[in-house]
């Protein structure tokens, strides 16, 4: 049983790293009309993002109730990405960001984890 828990933990952590890598690729994309300064800032924050840190642990604890898209948005919130930049990167309307944030909070509250990731969702 202990080996299964360890393996699940490692797979979860690996999945989050894959999401981070994909998010980096979207930020680097030359099509994104975000200033180079902000791109560098976001990439630096993602590169220094610690899965073992408090915010990372919060996401790991909630992994089972969140989709990969939810986690991608949570990471954007966690690195302090401006909503206008999120809007540009994912080709969505600003009100969609508020809807996503609301749905994430709702999922976490239902799972009893709303207090864990609340600071990340703003």
mmCIF file of N, CA and C in Angstrom:
data_model
loop_
_atom_site.group_PDB
_atom_site.id
_atom_site.type_symbol
_atom_site.label_atom_id
_atom_site.label_comp_id
_atom_site.label_asym_id
_atom_site.label_seq_id
_atom_site.Cartn_x
_atom_site.Cartn_y
_atom_site.Cartn_z
ATOM 1 N N UNK A 1 0.827 -1.196 0.000
ATOM 2 C CA UNK A 1 0.000 0.000 0.000
ATOM 3 C C UNK A 1 0.867 1.255 0.000
ATOM 4 N N UNK A 2 1.936 1.229 0.759
ATOM 5 C CA UNK A 2 2.813 2.392 0.854
ATOM 6 C C UNK A 2 3.482 2.686 -0.487
ATOM 7 N N UNK A 3 3.860 1.635 -1.228
ATOM 8 C CA UNK A 3 4.465 1.820 -2.542
ATOM 9 C C UNK A 3 3.476 2.447 -3.517
ATOM 10 N N UNK A 4 2.208 2.073 -3.427
ATOM 11 C CA UNK A 4 1.178 2.634 -4.297
ATOM 12 C C UNK A 4 1.007 4.120 -4.025
ATOM 13 N N UNK A 5 0.965 4.498 -2.764
ATOM 14 C CA UNK A 5 0.849 5.911 -2.412
ATOM 15 C C UNK A 5 2.039 6.699 -2.931
ATOM 16 N N UNK A 6 3.231 6.151 -2.777
ATOM 17 C CA UNK A 6 4.438 6.817 -3.255
ATOM 18 C C UNK A 6 4.379 6.981 -4.772
ATOM 19 N N UNK A 7 3.987 5.927 -5.477
ATOM 20 C CA UNK A 7 3.901 5.969 -6.932
ATOM 21 C C UNK A 7 2.867 6.991 -7.389
ATOM 22 N N UNK A 8 1.709 7.011 -6.753
ATOM 23 C CA UNK A 8 0.683 7.998 -7.092
ATOM 24 C C UNK A 8 1.184 9.413 -6.862
ATOM 25 N N UNK A 9 1.896 9.626 -5.781
ATOM 26 C CA UNK A 9 2.458 10.934 -5.477
ATOM 27 C C UNK A 9 3.453 11.357 -6.552
ATOM 28 N N UNK A 10 4.314 10.424 -6.949
ATOM 29 C CA UNK A 10 5.312 10.727 -7.979
ATOM 30 C C UNK A 10 4.646 11.010 -9.326
ATOM 31 N N UNK A 11 3.633 10.238 -9.679
ATOM 32 C CA UNK A 11 2.925 10.462 -10.940
ATOM 33 C C UNK A 11 2.202 11.797 -10.934
ATOM 34 N N UNK A 12 1.596 12.145 -9.812
ATOM 35 C CA UNK A 12 0.920 13.425 -9.680
ATOM 36 C C UNK A 12 1.909 14.563 -9.850
ATOM 37 N N UNK A 13 3.039 14.472 -9.181
ATOM 38 C CA UNK A 13 4.066 15.503 -9.285
ATOM 39 C C UNK A 13 4.574 15.608 -10.723
ATOM 40 N N UNK A 14 4.787 14.472 -11.359
ATOM 41 C CA UNK A 14 5.245 14.454 -12.741
ATOM 42 C C UNK A 14 4.205 15.110 -13.657
ATOM 43 N N UNK A 15 2.940 14.820 -13.437
ATOM 44 C CA UNK A 15 1.867 15.407 -14.244
ATOM 45 C C UNK A 15 1.870 16.928 -14.123
ATOM 46 N N UNK A 16 2.079 17.424 -12.920
ATOM 47 C CA UNK A 16 2.112 18.875 -12.724
ATOM 48 C C UNK A 16 3.315 19.472 -13.440
ATOM 49 N N UNK A 17 4.451 18.790 -13.429
ATOM 50 C CA UNK A 17 5.625 19.277 -14.160
ATOM 51 C C UNK A 17 5.356 19.323 -15.661
ATOM 52 N N UNK A 18 4.612 18.350 -16.182
ATOM 53 C CA UNK A 18 4.253 18.357 -17.606
ATOM 54 C C UNK A 18 3.370 19.569 -17.908
ATOM 55 N N UNK A 19 2.424 19.849 -17.026
ATOM 56 C CA UNK A 19 1.556 21.012 -17.202
ATOM 57 C C UNK A 19 2.388 22.294 -17.178
ATOM 58 N N UNK A 20 3.352 22.378 -16.270
ATOM 59 C CA UNK A 20 4.227 23.548 -16.193
ATOM 60 C C UNK A 20 5.020 23.696 -17.491
ATOM 61 N N UNK A 21 5.542 22.596 -18.001
ATOM 62 C CA UNK A 21 6.324 22.641 -19.242
ATOM 63 C C UNK A 21 5.466 23.123 -20.411
ATOM 64 N N UNK A 22 4.241 22.630 -20.505
ATOM 65 C CA UNK A 22 3.342 23.062 -21.572
ATOM 66 C C UNK A 22 2.984 24.538 -21.429
ATOM 67 N N UNK A 23 2.799 24.983 -20.193
ATOM 68 C CA UNK A 23 2.500 26.391 -19.955
ATOM 69 C C UNK A 23 3.679 27.268 -20.381
ATOM 70 N N UNK A 24 4.883 26.821 -20.099
ATOM 71 C CA UNK A 24 6.074 27.549 -20.542
ATOM 72 C C UNK A 24 6.100 27.665 -22.062
ATOM 73 N N UNK A 25 5.761 26.585 -22.744
ATOM 74 C CA UNK A 25 5.757 26.587 -24.210
ATOM 75 C C UNK A 25 4.754 27.594 -24.755
ATOM 76 N N UNK A 26 3.591 27.694 -24.109
ATOM 77 C CA UNK A 26 2.576 28.652 -24.543
ATOM 78 C C UNK A 26 3.080 30.078 -24.324
ATOM 79 N N UNK A 27 3.739 30.320 -23.208
ATOM 80 C CA UNK A 27 4.253 31.662 -22.915
ATOM 81 C C UNK A 27 5.334 32.053 -23.914
ATOM 82 N N UNK A 28 6.215 31.125 -24.241
ATOM 83 C CA UNK A 28 7.334 31.404 -25.155
ATOM 84 C C UNK A 28 6.857 31.629 -26.584
ATOM 85 N N UNK A 29 5.736 31.061 -26.930
ATOM 86 C CA UNK A 29 5.216 31.150 -28.290
ATOM 87 C C UNK A 29 5.279 32.592 -28.804
ATOM 88 N N UNK A 30 5.880 32.755 -29.956
ATOM 89 C CA UNK A 30 6.057 34.095 -30.511
ATOM 90 C C UNK A 30 4.733 34.727 -30.937
ATOM 91 N N UNK A 31 3.693 33.924 -31.078
ATOM 92 C CA UNK A 31 2.371 34.436 -31.452
ATOM 93 C C UNK A 31 1.721 35.206 -30.302
ATOM 94 N N UNK A 32 2.104 34.881 -29.082
ATOM 95 C CA UNK A 32 1.517 35.539 -27.914
ATOM 96 C C UNK A 32 1.979 36.993 -27.875
ATOM 97 N N UNK A 33 1.020 37.895 -27.854
ATOM 98 C CA UNK A 33 1.361 39.319 -27.867
ATOM 99 C C UNK A 33 1.530 39.852 -26.441
ATOM 100 N N UNK A 34 2.471 39.249 -25.751
ATOM 101 C CA UNK A 34 2.826 39.670 -24.399
ATOM 102 C C UNK A 34 4.237 40.227 -24.492
ATOM 103 N N UNK A 35 4.487 41.289 -23.758
ATOM 104 C CA UNK A 35 5.821 41.898 -23.828
ATOM 105 C C UNK A 35 6.888 40.887 -23.411
ATOM 106 N N UNK A 36 8.053 41.027 -24.005
ATOM 107 C CA UNK A 36 9.160 40.126 -23.688
ATOM 108 C C UNK A 36 9.524 40.189 -22.209
ATOM 109 N N UNK A 37 9.417 41.371 -21.609
ATOM 110 C CA UNK A 37 9.715 41.530 -20.178
ATOM 111 C C UNK A 37 8.814 40.633 -19.337
ATOM 112 N N UNK A 38 7.513 40.699 -19.634
ATOM 113 C CA UNK A 38 6.564 39.893 -18.849
ATOM 114 C C UNK A 38 6.727 38.409 -19.134
ATOM 115 N N UNK A 39 7.033 38.054 -20.390
ATOM 116 C CA UNK A 39 7.283 36.643 -20.704
ATOM 117 C C UNK A 39 8.434 36.115 -19.862
ATOM 118 N N UNK A 40 9.514 36.886 -19.798
ATOM 119 C CA UNK A 40 10.684 36.475 -19.015
ATOM 120 C C UNK A 40 10.320 36.363 -17.545
ATOM 121 N N UNK A 41 9.553 37.329 -17.050
ATOM 122 C CA UNK A 41 9.132 37.308 -15.645
ATOM 123 C C UNK A 41 8.310 36.053 -15.345
ATOM 124 N N UNK A 42 7.348 35.741 -16.202
ATOM 125 C CA UNK A 42 6.507 34.564 -15.987
ATOM 126 C C UNK A 42 7.318 33.271 -16.075
ATOM 127 N N UNK A 43 8.198 33.198 -17.054
ATOM 128 C CA UNK A 43 9.025 31.997 -17.210
ATOM 129 C C UNK A 43 9.942 31.804 -16.009
ATOM 130 N N UNK A 44 10.498 32.910 -15.523
ATOM 131 C CA UNK A 44 11.371 32.833 -14.341
ATOM 132 C C UNK A 44 10.573 32.329 -13.137
ATOM 133 N N UNK A 45 9.366 32.851 -12.966
ATOM 134 C CA UNK A 45 8.535 32.419 -11.836
ATOM 135 C C UNK A 45 8.149 30.952 -11.960
ATOM 136 N N UNK A 46 7.832 30.525 -13.184
ATOM 137 C CA UNK A 46 7.504 29.107 -13.379
ATOM 138 C C UNK A 46 8.715 28.223 -13.142
ATOM 139 N N UNK A 47 9.879 28.681 -13.607
ATOM 140 C CA UNK A 47 11.098 27.891 -13.430
ATOM 141 C C UNK A 47 11.454 27.746 -11.958
ATOM 142 N N UNK A 48 11.152 28.759 -11.174
ATOM 143 C CA UNK A 48 11.491 28.705 -9.753
ATOM 144 C C UNK A 48 10.330 28.172 -8.915
ATOM 145 N N UNK A 49 9.224 27.820 -9.562
ATOM 146 C CA UNK A 49 8.068 27.305 -8.835
ATOM 147 C C UNK A 49 8.425 25.973 -8.196
ATOM 148 N N UNK A 50 8.170 25.871 -6.945
ATOM 149 C CA UNK A 50 8.552 24.680 -6.188
ATOM 150 C C UNK A 50 7.347 23.800 -5.918
ATOM 151 N N UNK A 51 7.348 22.620 -6.516
ATOM 152 C CA UNK A 51 6.283 21.663 -6.229
ATOM 153 C C UNK A 51 6.336 21.274 -4.746
ATOM 154 N N UNK A 52 7.525 21.274 -4.175
ATOM 155 C CA UNK A 52 7.678 20.897 -2.765
ATOM 156 C C UNK A 52 7.324 22.053 -1.834
ATOM 157 N N UNK A 53 7.171 23.280 -2.384
ATOM 158 C CA UNK A 53 6.827 24.445 -1.574
ATOM 159 C C UNK A 53 5.366 24.406 -1.153
ATOM 160 N N UNK A 54 4.955 25.393 -0.387
ATOM 161 C CA UNK A 54 3.594 25.430 0.151
ATOM 162 C C UNK A 54 2.536 25.458 -0.945
ATOM 163 N N UNK A 55 2.721 26.340 -1.959
ATOM 164 C CA UNK A 55 1.727 26.426 -3.028
ATOM 165 C C UNK A 55 1.680 25.122 -3.819
ATOM 166 N N UNK A 56 2.838 24.568 -4.096
ATOM 167 C CA UNK A 56 2.903 23.308 -4.830
ATOM 168 C C UNK A 56 2.234 22.182 -4.064
ATOM 169 N N UNK A 57 2.470 22.145 -2.762
ATOM 170 C CA UNK A 57 1.831 21.119 -1.929
ATOM 171 C C UNK A 57 0.318 21.275 -1.957
ATOM 172 N N UNK A 58 -0.143 22.523 -1.987
ATOM 173 C CA UNK A 58 -1.580 22.767 -2.032
ATOM 174 C C UNK A 58 -2.180 22.191 -3.312
ATOM 175 N N UNK A 59 -1.498 22.397 -4.427
ATOM 176 C CA UNK A 59 -1.990 21.860 -5.694
ATOM 177 C C UNK A 59 -1.917 20.335 -5.681
ATOM 178 N N UNK A 60 -0.837 19.782 -5.143
ATOM 179 C CA UNK A 60 -0.706 18.323 -5.071
ATOM 180 C C UNK A 60 -1.844 17.701 -4.256
ATOM 181 N N UNK A 61 -2.214 18.363 -3.160
ATOM 182 C CA UNK A 61 -3.282 17.846 -2.299
ATOM 183 C C UNK A 61 -4.637 17.868 -2.997
ATOM 184 N N UNK A 62 -4.794 18.763 -3.949
ATOM 185 C CA UNK A 62 -6.079 18.931 -4.620
ATOM 186 C C UNK A 62 -6.113 18.317 -6.008
ATOM 187 N N UNK A 63 -5.055 17.665 -6.398
ATOM 188 C CA UNK A 63 -4.909 17.145 -7.760
ATOM 189 C C UNK A 63 -6.081 16.257 -8.170
ATOM 190 N N UNK A 64 -6.571 15.451 -7.268
ATOM 191 C CA UNK A 64 -7.632 14.491 -7.607
ATOM 192 C C UNK A 64 -8.970 15.138 -7.948
ATOM 193 N N UNK A 65 -9.196 16.395 -7.563
ATOM 194 C CA UNK A 65 -10.475 17.054 -7.867
ATOM 195 C C UNK A 65 -10.351 18.087 -8.984
ATOM 196 N N UNK A 66 -9.135 18.329 -9.455
ATOM 197 C CA UNK A 66 -8.911 19.347 -10.480
ATOM 198 C C UNK A 66 -8.548 18.718 -11.815
ATOM 199 N N UNK A 67 -8.951 19.376 -12.890
ATOM 200 C CA UNK A 67 -8.529 18.940 -14.218
ATOM 201 C C UNK A 67 -7.169 19.558 -14.516
ATOM 202 N N UNK A 68 -6.538 19.105 -15.584
ATOM 203 C CA UNK A 68 -5.254 19.693 -15.974
ATOM 204 C C UNK A 68 -5.431 21.158 -16.365
ATOM 205 N N UNK A 69 -6.572 21.483 -16.951
ATOM 206 C CA UNK A 69 -6.858 22.879 -17.288
ATOM 207 C C UNK A 69 -6.979 23.715 -16.019
ATOM 208 N N UNK A 70 -7.641 23.182 -15.001
ATOM 209 C CA UNK A 70 -7.745 23.892 -13.719
ATOM 210 C C UNK A 70 -6.358 24.167 -13.155
ATOM 211 N N UNK A 71 -5.522 23.172 -13.204
ATOM 212 C CA UNK A 71 -4.168 23.322 -12.655
ATOM 213 C C UNK A 71 -3.384 24.349 -13.457
ATOM 214 N N UNK A 72 -3.568 24.342 -14.767
ATOM 215 C CA UNK A 72 -2.885 25.334 -15.608
ATOM 216 C C UNK A 72 -3.284 26.749 -15.191
ATOM 217 N N UNK A 73 -4.586 26.962 -14.978
ATOM 218 C CA UNK A 73 -5.037 28.278 -14.522
ATOM 219 C C UNK A 73 -4.521 28.592 -13.116
ATOM 220 N N UNK A 74 -4.552 27.613 -12.226
ATOM 221 C CA UNK A 74 -4.029 27.833 -10.874
ATOM 222 C C UNK A 74 -2.567 28.259 -10.922
ATOM 223 N N UNK A 75 -1.795 27.638 -11.798
ATOM 224 C CA UNK A 75 -0.388 28.019 -11.935
ATOM 225 C C UNK A 75 -0.267 29.457 -12.430
ATOM 226 N N UNK A 76 -1.120 29.841 -13.359
ATOM 227 C CA UNK A 76 -1.112 31.233 -13.828
ATOM 228 C C UNK A 76 -1.401 32.189 -12.686
ATOM 229 N N UNK A 77 -2.395 31.839 -11.862
ATOM 230 C CA UNK A 77 -2.720 32.678 -10.706
ATOM 231 C C UNK A 77 -1.555 32.696 -9.716
ATOM 232 N N UNK A 78 -0.944 31.532 -9.510
ATOM 233 C CA UNK A 78 0.126 31.398 -8.519
ATOM 234 C C UNK A 78 1.355 32.221 -8.879
ATOM 235 N N UNK A 79 1.641 32.366 -10.180
ATOM 236 C CA UNK A 79 2.825 33.146 -10.574
ATOM 237 C C UNK A 79 2.488 34.618 -10.783
ATOM 238 N N UNK A 80 1.250 34.977 -10.491
ATOM 239 C CA UNK A 80 0.857 36.380 -10.569
ATOM 240 C C UNK A 80 0.674 36.890 -11.988
ATOM 241 N N UNK A 81 0.255 36.010 -12.883
ATOM 242 C CA UNK A 81 0.053 36.423 -14.269
ATOM 243 C C UNK A 81 -1.145 37.366 -14.343
ATOM 244 N N UNK A 82 -0.990 38.416 -15.102
ATOM 245 C CA UNK A 82 -2.072 39.376 -15.271
ATOM 246 C C UNK A 82 -3.205 38.732 -16.062
ATOM 247 N N UNK A 83 -4.434 39.081 -15.711
ATOM 248 C CA UNK A 83 -5.587 38.486 -16.369
ATOM 249 C C UNK A 83 -5.582 38.767 -17.872
ATOM 250 N N UNK A 84 -5.140 39.941 -18.261
ATOM 251 C CA UNK A 84 -5.052 40.273 -19.682
ATOM 252 C C UNK A 84 -4.102 39.343 -20.415
ATOM 253 N N UNK A 85 -3.032 38.940 -19.744
ATOM 254 C CA UNK A 85 -2.075 38.017 -20.358
ATOM 255 C C UNK A 85 -2.646 36.600 -20.439
ATOM 256 N N UNK A 86 -3.392 36.195 -19.424
ATOM 257 C CA UNK A 86 -4.058 34.885 -19.454
ATOM 258 C C UNK A 86 -5.044 34.876 -20.617
ATOM 259 N N UNK A 87 -5.757 35.960 -20.745
ATOM 260 C CA UNK A 87 -6.729 36.114 -21.820
ATOM 261 C C UNK A 87 -6.041 35.970 -23.181
ATOM 262 N N UNK A 88 -4.912 36.606 -23.348
ATOM 263 C CA UNK A 88 -4.160 36.558 -24.598
ATOM 264 C C UNK A 88 -3.606 35.159 -24.868
ATOM 265 N N UNK A 89 -3.019 34.544 -23.847
ATOM 266 C CA UNK A 89 -2.397 33.233 -24.031
ATOM 267 C C UNK A 89 -3.383 32.149 -24.438
ATOM 268 N N UNK A 90 -4.547 32.153 -23.834
ATOM 269 C CA UNK A 90 -5.492 31.063 -24.045
ATOM 270 C C UNK A 90 -6.652 31.449 -24.959
ATOM 271 N N UNK A 91 -6.592 32.665 -25.522
ATOM 272 C CA UNK A 91 -7.610 33.129 -26.476
ATOM 273 C C UNK A 91 -9.015 33.014 -25.886
ATOM 274 N N UNK A 92 -9.166 33.600 -24.716
ATOM 275 C CA UNK A 92 -10.449 33.567 -24.019
ATOM 276 C C UNK A 92 -10.849 34.983 -23.640
ATOM 277 N N UNK A 93 -12.082 35.142 -23.243
ATOM 278 C CA UNK A 93 -12.541 36.439 -22.769
ATOM 279 C C UNK A 93 -12.214 36.573 -21.286
ATOM 280 N N UNK A 94 -12.110 37.805 -20.849
ATOM 281 C CA UNK A 94 -11.751 38.044 -19.450
ATOM 282 C C UNK A 94 -12.773 37.434 -18.492
ATOM 283 N N UNK A 95 -14.042 37.483 -18.861
ATOM 284 C CA UNK A 95 -15.071 36.929 -17.977
ATOM 285 C C UNK A 95 -14.916 35.414 -17.821
ATOM 286 N N UNK A 96 -14.289 34.764 -18.804
ATOM 287 C CA UNK A 96 -14.039 33.328 -18.707
ATOM 288 C C UNK A 96 -13.079 33.033 -17.565
ATOM 289 N N UNK A 97 -12.109 33.906 -17.359
ATOM 290 C CA UNK A 97 -11.141 33.723 -16.274
ATOM 291 C C UNK A 97 -11.867 33.740 -14.929
ATOM 292 N N UNK A 98 -12.803 34.663 -14.778
ATOM 293 C CA UNK A 98 -13.571 34.734 -13.535
ATOM 294 C C UNK A 98 -14.421 33.477 -13.354
ATOM 295 N N UNK A 99 -14.983 32.979 -14.450
ATOM 296 C CA UNK A 99 -15.788 31.750 -14.386
ATOM 297 C C UNK A 99 -14.925 30.553 -13.993
ATOM 298 N N UNK A 100 -13.752 30.463 -14.584
ATOM 299 C CA UNK A 100 -12.831 29.364 -14.274
ATOM 300 C C UNK A 100 -12.448 29.421 -12.801
ATOM 301 N N UNK A 101 -12.092 30.606 -12.340
ATOM 302 C CA UNK A 101 -11.702 30.776 -10.936
ATOM 303 C C UNK A 101 -12.853 30.372 -10.009
ATOM 304 N N UNK A 102 -14.068 30.768 -10.369
ATOM 305 C CA UNK A 102 -15.246 30.408 -9.574
ATOM 306 C C UNK A 102 -15.436 28.893 -9.543
ATOM 307 N N UNK A 103 -15.333 28.230 -10.704
ATOM 308 C CA UNK A 103 -15.527 26.778 -10.768
ATOM 309 C C UNK A 103 -14.452 26.030 -9.980
ATOM 310 N N UNK A 104 -13.225 26.533 -10.037
ATOM 311 C CA UNK A 104 -12.151 25.905 -9.262
ATOM 312 C C UNK A 104 -12.456 26.007 -7.777
ATOM 313 N N UNK A 105 -12.836 27.191 -7.340
ATOM 314 C CA UNK A 105 -13.175 27.364 -5.924
ATOM 315 C C UNK A 105 -14.326 26.453 -5.508
ATOM 316 N N UNK A 106 -15.323 26.319 -6.370
ATOM 317 C CA UNK A 106 -16.475 25.477 -6.081
ATOM 318 C C UNK A 106 -16.043 24.007 -5.941
ATOM 319 N N UNK A 107 -15.195 23.537 -6.856
ATOM 320 C CA UNK A 107 -14.701 22.152 -6.784
ATOM 321 C C UNK A 107 -13.928 21.925 -5.492
ATOM 322 N N UNK A 108 -13.086 22.891 -5.139
ATOM 323 C CA UNK A 108 -12.252 22.737 -3.949
ATOM 324 C C UNK A 108 -13.084 22.782 -2.679
ATOM 325 N N UNK A 109 -14.098 23.630 -2.665
ATOM 326 C CA UNK A 109 -14.963 23.711 -1.491
ATOM 327 C C UNK A 109 -15.717 22.393 -1.306
ATOM 328 N N UNK A 110 -16.212 21.828 -2.412
ATOM 329 C CA UNK A 110 -16.934 20.556 -2.355
ATOM 330 C C UNK A 110 -16.021 19.443 -1.841
ATOM 331 N N UNK A 111 -14.735 19.515 -2.188
ATOM 332 C CA UNK A 111 -13.766 18.503 -1.750
ATOM 333 C C UNK A 111 -13.187 18.816 -0.378
ATOM 334 N N UNK A 112 -13.629 19.940 0.232
ATOM 335 C CA UNK A 112 -13.125 20.320 1.546
ATOM 336 C C UNK A 112 -11.711 20.883 1.498
ATOM 337 N N UNK A 113 -11.302 21.392 0.355
ATOM 338 C CA UNK A 113 -9.938 21.901 0.179
ATOM 339 C C UNK A 113 -9.895 23.383 -0.155
ATOM 340 N N UNK A 114 -11.011 24.084 -0.029
ATOM 341 C CA UNK A 114 -11.049 25.478 -0.455
ATOM 342 C C UNK A 114 -10.062 26.360 0.303
ATOM 343 N N UNK A 115 -9.800 26.053 1.539
ATOM 344 C CA UNK A 115 -8.855 26.872 2.322
ATOM 345 C C UNK A 115 -7.391 26.637 1.917
ATOM 346 N N UNK A 116 -7.127 25.533 1.241
ATOM 347 C CA UNK A 116 -5.756 25.186 0.877
ATOM 348 C C UNK A 116 -5.273 25.994 -0.318
ATOM 349 N N UNK A 117 -6.117 26.143 -1.331
ATOM 350 C CA UNK A 117 -5.695 26.786 -2.571
ATOM 351 C C UNK A 117 -6.323 28.165 -2.742
ATOM 352 N N UNK A 118 -7.135 28.602 -1.813
ATOM 353 C CA UNK A 118 -7.804 29.897 -1.922
ATOM 354 C C UNK A 118 -6.834 31.040 -2.225
ATOM 355 N N UNK A 119 -5.660 31.108 -1.590
ATOM 356 C CA UNK A 119 -4.750 32.213 -1.921
ATOM 357 C C UNK A 119 -4.290 32.195 -3.382
ATOM 358 N N UNK A 120 -4.281 31.040 -4.009
ATOM 359 C CA UNK A 120 -3.836 30.947 -5.392
ATOM 360 C C UNK A 120 -4.884 31.442 -6.368
ATOM 361 N N UNK A 121 -6.154 31.381 -5.986
ATOM 362 C CA UNK A 121 -7.213 31.765 -6.902
ATOM 363 C C UNK A 121 -7.597 33.234 -6.762
ATOM 364 N N UNK A 122 -6.942 33.940 -5.879
ATOM 365 C CA UNK A 122 -7.155 35.374 -5.768
ATOM 366 C C UNK A 122 -8.333 35.776 -5.000
#
